[in-house]
Short mmCIF file of N, CA, C and O in Angstrom, two decimals:
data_model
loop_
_atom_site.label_atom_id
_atom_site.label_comp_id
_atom_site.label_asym_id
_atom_site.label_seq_id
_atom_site.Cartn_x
_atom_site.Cartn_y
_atom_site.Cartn_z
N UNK A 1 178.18 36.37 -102.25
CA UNK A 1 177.48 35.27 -102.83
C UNK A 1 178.13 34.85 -104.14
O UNK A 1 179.09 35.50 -104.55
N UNK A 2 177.63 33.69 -104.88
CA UNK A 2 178.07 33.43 -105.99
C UNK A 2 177.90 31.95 -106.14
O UNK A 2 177.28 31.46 -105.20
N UNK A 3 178.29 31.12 -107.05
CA UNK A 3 178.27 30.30 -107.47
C UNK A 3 179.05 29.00 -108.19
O UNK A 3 180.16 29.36 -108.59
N UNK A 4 178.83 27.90 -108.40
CA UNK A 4 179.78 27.54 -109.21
C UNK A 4 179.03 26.25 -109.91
O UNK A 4 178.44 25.23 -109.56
N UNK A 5 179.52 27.13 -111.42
CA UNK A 5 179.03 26.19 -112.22
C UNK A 5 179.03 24.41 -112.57
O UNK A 5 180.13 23.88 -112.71
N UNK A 6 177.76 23.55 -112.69
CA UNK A 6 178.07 22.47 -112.73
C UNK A 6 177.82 21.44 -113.51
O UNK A 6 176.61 21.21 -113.48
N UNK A 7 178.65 20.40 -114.50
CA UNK A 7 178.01 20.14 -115.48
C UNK A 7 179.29 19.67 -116.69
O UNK A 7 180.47 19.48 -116.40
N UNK A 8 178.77 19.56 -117.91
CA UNK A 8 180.03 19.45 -118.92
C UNK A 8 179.49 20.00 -120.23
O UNK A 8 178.44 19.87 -120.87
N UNK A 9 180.76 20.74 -120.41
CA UNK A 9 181.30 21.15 -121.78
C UNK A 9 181.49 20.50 -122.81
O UNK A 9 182.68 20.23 -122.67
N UNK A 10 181.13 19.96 -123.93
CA UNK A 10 181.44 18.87 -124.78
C UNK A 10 181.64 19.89 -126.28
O UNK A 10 180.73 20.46 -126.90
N UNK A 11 182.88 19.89 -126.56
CA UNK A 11 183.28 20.50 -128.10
C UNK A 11 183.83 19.74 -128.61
O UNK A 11 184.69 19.10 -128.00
N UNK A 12 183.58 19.53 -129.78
CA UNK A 12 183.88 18.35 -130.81
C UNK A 12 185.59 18.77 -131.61
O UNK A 12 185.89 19.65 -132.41
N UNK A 13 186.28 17.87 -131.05
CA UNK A 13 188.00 18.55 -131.67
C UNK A 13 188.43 18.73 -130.74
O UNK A 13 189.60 18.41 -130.91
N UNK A 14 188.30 19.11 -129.56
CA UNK A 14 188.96 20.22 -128.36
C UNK A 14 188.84 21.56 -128.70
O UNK A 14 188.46 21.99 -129.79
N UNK A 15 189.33 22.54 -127.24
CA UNK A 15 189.30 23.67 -127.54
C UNK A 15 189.62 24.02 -126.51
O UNK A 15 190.16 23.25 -125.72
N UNK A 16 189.31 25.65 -126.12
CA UNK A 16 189.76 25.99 -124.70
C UNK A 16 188.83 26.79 -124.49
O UNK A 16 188.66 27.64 -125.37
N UNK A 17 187.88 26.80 -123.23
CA UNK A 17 186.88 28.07 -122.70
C UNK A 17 187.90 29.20 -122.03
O UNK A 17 188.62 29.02 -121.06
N UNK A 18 187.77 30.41 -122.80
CA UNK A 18 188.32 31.26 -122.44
C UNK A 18 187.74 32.58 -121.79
O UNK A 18 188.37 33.59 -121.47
N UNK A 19 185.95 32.22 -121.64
CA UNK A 19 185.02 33.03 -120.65
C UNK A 19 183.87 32.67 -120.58
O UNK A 19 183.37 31.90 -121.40
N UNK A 20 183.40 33.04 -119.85
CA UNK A 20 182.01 33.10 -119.54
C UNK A 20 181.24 34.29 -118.99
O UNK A 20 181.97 35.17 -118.53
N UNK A 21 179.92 34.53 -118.94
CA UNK A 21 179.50 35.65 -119.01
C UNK A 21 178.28 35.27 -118.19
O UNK A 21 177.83 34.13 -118.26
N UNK A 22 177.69 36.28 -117.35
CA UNK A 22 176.29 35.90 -116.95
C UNK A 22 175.73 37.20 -117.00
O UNK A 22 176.43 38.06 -117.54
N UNK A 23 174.51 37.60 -116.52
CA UNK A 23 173.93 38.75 -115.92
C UNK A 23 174.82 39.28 -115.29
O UNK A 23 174.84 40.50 -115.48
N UNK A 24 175.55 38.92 -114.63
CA UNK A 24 176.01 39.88 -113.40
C UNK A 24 177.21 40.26 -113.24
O UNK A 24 177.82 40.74 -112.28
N UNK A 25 177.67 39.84 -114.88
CA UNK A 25 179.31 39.81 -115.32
C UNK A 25 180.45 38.89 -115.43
O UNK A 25 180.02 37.90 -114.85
N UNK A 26 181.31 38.70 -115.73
CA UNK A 26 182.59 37.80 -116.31
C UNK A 26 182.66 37.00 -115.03
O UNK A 26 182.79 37.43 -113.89
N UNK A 27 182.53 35.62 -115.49
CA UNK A 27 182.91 34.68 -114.24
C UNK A 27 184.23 34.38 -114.09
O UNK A 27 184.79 34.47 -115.18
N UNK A 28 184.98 34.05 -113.20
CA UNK A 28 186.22 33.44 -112.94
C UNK A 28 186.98 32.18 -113.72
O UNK A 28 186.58 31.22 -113.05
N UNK A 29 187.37 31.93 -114.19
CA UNK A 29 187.79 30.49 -114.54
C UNK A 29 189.03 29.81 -113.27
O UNK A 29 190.21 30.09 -113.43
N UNK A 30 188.71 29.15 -112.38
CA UNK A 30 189.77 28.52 -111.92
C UNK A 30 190.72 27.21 -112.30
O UNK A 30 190.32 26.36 -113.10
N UNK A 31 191.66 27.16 -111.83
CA UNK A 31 192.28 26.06 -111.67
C UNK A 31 192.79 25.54 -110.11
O UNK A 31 193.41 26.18 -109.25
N UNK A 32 192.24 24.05 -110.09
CA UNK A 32 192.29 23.85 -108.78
C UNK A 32 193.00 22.44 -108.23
O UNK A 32 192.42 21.49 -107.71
N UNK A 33 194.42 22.58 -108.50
CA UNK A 33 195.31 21.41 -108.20
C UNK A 33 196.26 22.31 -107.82
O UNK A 33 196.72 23.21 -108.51
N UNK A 34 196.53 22.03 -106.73
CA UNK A 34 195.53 21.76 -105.85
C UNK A 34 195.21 22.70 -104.86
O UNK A 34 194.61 22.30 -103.87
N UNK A 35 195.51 23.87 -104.95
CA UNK A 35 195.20 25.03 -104.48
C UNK A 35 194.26 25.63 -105.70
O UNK A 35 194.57 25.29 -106.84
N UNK A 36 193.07 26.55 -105.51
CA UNK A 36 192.67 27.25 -106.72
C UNK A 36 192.93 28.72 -107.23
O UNK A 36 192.88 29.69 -106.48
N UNK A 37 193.19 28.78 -108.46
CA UNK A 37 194.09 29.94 -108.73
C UNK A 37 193.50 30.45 -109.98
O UNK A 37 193.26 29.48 -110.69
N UNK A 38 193.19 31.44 -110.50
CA UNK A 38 192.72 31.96 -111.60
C UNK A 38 193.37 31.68 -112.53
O UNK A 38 194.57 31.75 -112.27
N UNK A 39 193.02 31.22 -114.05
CA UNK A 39 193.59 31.26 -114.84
C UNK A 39 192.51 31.88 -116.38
O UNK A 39 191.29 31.99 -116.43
N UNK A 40 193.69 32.22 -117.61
CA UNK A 40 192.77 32.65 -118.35
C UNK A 40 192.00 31.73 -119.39
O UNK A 40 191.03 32.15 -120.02
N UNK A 41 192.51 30.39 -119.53
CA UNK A 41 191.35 29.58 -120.79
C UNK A 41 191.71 28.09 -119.69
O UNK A 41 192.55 27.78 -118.85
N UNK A 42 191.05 27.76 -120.04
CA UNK A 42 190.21 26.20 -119.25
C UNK A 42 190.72 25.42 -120.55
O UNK A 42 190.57 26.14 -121.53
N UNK A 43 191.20 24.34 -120.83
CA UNK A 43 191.88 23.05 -122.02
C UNK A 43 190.14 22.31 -121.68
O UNK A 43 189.51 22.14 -120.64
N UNK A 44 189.86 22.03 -123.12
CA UNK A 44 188.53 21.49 -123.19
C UNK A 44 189.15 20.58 -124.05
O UNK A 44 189.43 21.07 -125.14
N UNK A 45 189.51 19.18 -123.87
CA UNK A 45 190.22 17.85 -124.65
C UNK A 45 188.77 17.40 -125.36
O UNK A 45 188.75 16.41 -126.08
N UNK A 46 187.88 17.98 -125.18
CA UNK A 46 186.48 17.17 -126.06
C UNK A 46 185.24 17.27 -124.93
O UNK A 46 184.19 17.88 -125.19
N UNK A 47 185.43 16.77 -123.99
CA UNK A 47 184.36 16.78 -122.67
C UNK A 47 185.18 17.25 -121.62
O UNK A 47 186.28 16.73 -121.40
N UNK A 48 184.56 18.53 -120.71
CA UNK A 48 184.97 19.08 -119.79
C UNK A 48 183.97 19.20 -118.54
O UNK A 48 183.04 19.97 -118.28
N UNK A 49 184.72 17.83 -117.70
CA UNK A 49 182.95 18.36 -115.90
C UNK A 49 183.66 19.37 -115.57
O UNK A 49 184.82 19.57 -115.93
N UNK A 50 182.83 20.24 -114.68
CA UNK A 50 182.93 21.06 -114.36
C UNK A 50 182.04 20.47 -112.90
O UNK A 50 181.17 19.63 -112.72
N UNK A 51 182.65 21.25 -112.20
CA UNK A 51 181.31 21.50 -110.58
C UNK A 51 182.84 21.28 -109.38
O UNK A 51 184.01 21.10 -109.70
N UNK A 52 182.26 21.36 -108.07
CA UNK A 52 182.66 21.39 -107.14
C UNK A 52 184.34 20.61 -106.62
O UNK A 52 185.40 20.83 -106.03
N UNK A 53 183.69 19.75 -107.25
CA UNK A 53 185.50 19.04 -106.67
C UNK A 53 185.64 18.41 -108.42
O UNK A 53 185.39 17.26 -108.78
N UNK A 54 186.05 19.38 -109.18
CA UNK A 54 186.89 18.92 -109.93
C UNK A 54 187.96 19.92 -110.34
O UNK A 54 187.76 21.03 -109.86
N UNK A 55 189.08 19.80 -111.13
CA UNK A 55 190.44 20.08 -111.26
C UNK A 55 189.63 22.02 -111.73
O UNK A 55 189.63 22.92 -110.90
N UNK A 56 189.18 22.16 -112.82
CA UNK A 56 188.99 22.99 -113.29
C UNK A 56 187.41 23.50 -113.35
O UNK A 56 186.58 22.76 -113.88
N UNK A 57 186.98 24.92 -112.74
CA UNK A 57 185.96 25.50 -111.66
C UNK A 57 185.33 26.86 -113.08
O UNK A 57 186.01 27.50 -113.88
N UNK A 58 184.06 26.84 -112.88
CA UNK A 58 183.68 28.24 -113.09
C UNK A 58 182.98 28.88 -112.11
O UNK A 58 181.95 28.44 -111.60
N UNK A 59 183.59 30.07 -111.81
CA UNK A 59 182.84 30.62 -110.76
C UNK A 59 182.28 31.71 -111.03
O UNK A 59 182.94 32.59 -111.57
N UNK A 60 180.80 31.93 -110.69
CA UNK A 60 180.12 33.24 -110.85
C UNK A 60 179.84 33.81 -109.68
O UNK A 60 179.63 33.19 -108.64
N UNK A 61 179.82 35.31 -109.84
CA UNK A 61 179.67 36.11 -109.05
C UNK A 61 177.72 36.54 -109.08
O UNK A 61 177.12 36.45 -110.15
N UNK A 62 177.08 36.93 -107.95
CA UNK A 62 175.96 37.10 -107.58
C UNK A 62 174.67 36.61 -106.60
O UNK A 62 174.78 35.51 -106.07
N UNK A 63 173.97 37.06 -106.46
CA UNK A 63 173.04 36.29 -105.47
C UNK A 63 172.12 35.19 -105.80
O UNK A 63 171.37 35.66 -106.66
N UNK A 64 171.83 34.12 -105.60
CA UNK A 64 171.28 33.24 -106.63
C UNK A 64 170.01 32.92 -105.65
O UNK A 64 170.11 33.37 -104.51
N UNK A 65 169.09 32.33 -105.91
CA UNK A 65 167.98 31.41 -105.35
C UNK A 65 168.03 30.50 -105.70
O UNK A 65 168.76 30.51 -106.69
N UNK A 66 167.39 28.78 -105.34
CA UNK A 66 167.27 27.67 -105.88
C UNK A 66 166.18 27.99 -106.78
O UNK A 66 165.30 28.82 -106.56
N UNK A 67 166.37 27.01 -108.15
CA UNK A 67 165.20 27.46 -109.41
C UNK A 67 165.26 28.04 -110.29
O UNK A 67 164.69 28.00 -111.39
N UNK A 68 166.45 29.04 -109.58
CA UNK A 68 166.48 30.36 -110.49
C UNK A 68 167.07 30.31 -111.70
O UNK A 68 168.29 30.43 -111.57
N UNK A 69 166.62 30.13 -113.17
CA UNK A 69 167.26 30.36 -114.25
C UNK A 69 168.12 31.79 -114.16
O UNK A 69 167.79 32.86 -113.65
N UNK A 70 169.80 31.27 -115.10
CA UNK A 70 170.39 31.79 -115.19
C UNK A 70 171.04 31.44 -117.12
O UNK A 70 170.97 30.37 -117.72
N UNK A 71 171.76 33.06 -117.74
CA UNK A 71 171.44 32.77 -119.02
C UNK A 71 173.38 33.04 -118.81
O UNK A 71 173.94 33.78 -117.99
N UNK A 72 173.96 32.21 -119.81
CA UNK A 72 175.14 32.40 -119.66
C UNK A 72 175.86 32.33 -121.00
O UNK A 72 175.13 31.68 -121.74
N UNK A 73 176.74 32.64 -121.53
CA UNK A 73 177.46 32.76 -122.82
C UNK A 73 179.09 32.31 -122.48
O UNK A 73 180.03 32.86 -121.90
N UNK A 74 178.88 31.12 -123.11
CA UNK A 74 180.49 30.82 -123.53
C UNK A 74 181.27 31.07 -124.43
O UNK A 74 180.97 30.64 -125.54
N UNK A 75 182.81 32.04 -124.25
CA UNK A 75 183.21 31.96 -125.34
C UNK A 75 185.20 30.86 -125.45
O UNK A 75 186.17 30.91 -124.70
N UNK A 76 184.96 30.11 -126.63
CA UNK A 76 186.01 29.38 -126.62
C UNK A 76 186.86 30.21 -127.67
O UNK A 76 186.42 31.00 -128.50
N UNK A 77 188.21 29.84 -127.46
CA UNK A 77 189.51 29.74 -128.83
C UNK A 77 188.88 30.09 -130.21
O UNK A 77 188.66 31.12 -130.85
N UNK A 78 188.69 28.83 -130.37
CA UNK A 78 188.29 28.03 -131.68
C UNK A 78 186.45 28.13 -132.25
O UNK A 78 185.93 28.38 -133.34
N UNK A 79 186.07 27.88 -131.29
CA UNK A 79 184.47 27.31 -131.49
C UNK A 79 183.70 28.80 -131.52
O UNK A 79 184.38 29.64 -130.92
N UNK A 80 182.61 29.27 -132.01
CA UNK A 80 181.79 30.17 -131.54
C UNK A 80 181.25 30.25 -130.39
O UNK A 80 181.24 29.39 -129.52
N UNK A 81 180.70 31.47 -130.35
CA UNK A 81 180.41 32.15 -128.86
C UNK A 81 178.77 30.91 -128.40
O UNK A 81 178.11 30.52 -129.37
N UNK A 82 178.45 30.59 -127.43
CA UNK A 82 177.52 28.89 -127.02
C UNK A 82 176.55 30.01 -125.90
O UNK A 82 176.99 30.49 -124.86
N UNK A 83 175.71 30.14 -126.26
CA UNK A 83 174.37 30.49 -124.78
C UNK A 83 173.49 29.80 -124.66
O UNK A 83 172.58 29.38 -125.36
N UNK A 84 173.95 29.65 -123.31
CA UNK A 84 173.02 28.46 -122.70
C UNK A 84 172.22 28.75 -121.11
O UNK A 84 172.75 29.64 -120.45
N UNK A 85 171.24 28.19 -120.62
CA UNK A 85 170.86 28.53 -119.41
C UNK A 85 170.72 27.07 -118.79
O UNK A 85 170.43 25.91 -119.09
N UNK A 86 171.28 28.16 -117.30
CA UNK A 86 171.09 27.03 -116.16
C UNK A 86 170.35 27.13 -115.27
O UNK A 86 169.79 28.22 -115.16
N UNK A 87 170.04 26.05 -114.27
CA UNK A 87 169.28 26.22 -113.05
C UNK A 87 169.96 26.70 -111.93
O UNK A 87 171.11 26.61 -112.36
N UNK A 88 170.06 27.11 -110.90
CA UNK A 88 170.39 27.26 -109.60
C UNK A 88 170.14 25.96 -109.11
O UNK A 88 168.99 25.61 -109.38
N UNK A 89 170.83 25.09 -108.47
CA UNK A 89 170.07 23.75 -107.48
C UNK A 89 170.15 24.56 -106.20
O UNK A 89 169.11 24.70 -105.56
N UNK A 90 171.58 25.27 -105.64
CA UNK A 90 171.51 25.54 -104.22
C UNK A 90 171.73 26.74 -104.02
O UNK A 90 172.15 27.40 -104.97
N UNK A 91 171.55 27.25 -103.00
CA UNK A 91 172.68 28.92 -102.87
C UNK A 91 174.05 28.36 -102.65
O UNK A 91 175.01 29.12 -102.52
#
């Protein structure tokens, strides 16, 4: 199971997400041009989407339900460590 995060990043200056964190441990950062491939910091130019079909992916590991709040911690380069929670929309 698992997930993938969806949504945008907005840091003022740029920066780079270099993790993320959930309950259930360190999510993946991909890169996906056009094959997807792990990498270690994500380029955040100011606003970063994130979700399903775009260039650059967060993926979490675990079992999810729809509804289900989830609490997550970003950490960038530059910026301080960001916790934030999300919803589940789907499995």
């Amino acid at each position: 199971g698992g997930a993938v995060l969806q949504g945008r990043v907005t840091v003022a200056g740029g920066d780079a997400l270099t993790g993320v964190w959930s309950g259930a441990g360190r999510a993946r950062l991909l890169r996906c041009t056009p094959r997807c491939e792990t990498v270690q910091s994500i380029p955040v130019p100011g606003t970063l989407p994130l979700g399903e079909s775009t260039s650059y992916r967060v993926v979490l590991a675990g079992d999810f339900r729809p509804g289900q709040r989830v609490r997550l911690s970003l950490r960038f380069r530059q910026a301080p460590l960001l916790n934030v929670e999300a919803a589940m929309l789907r499995p």
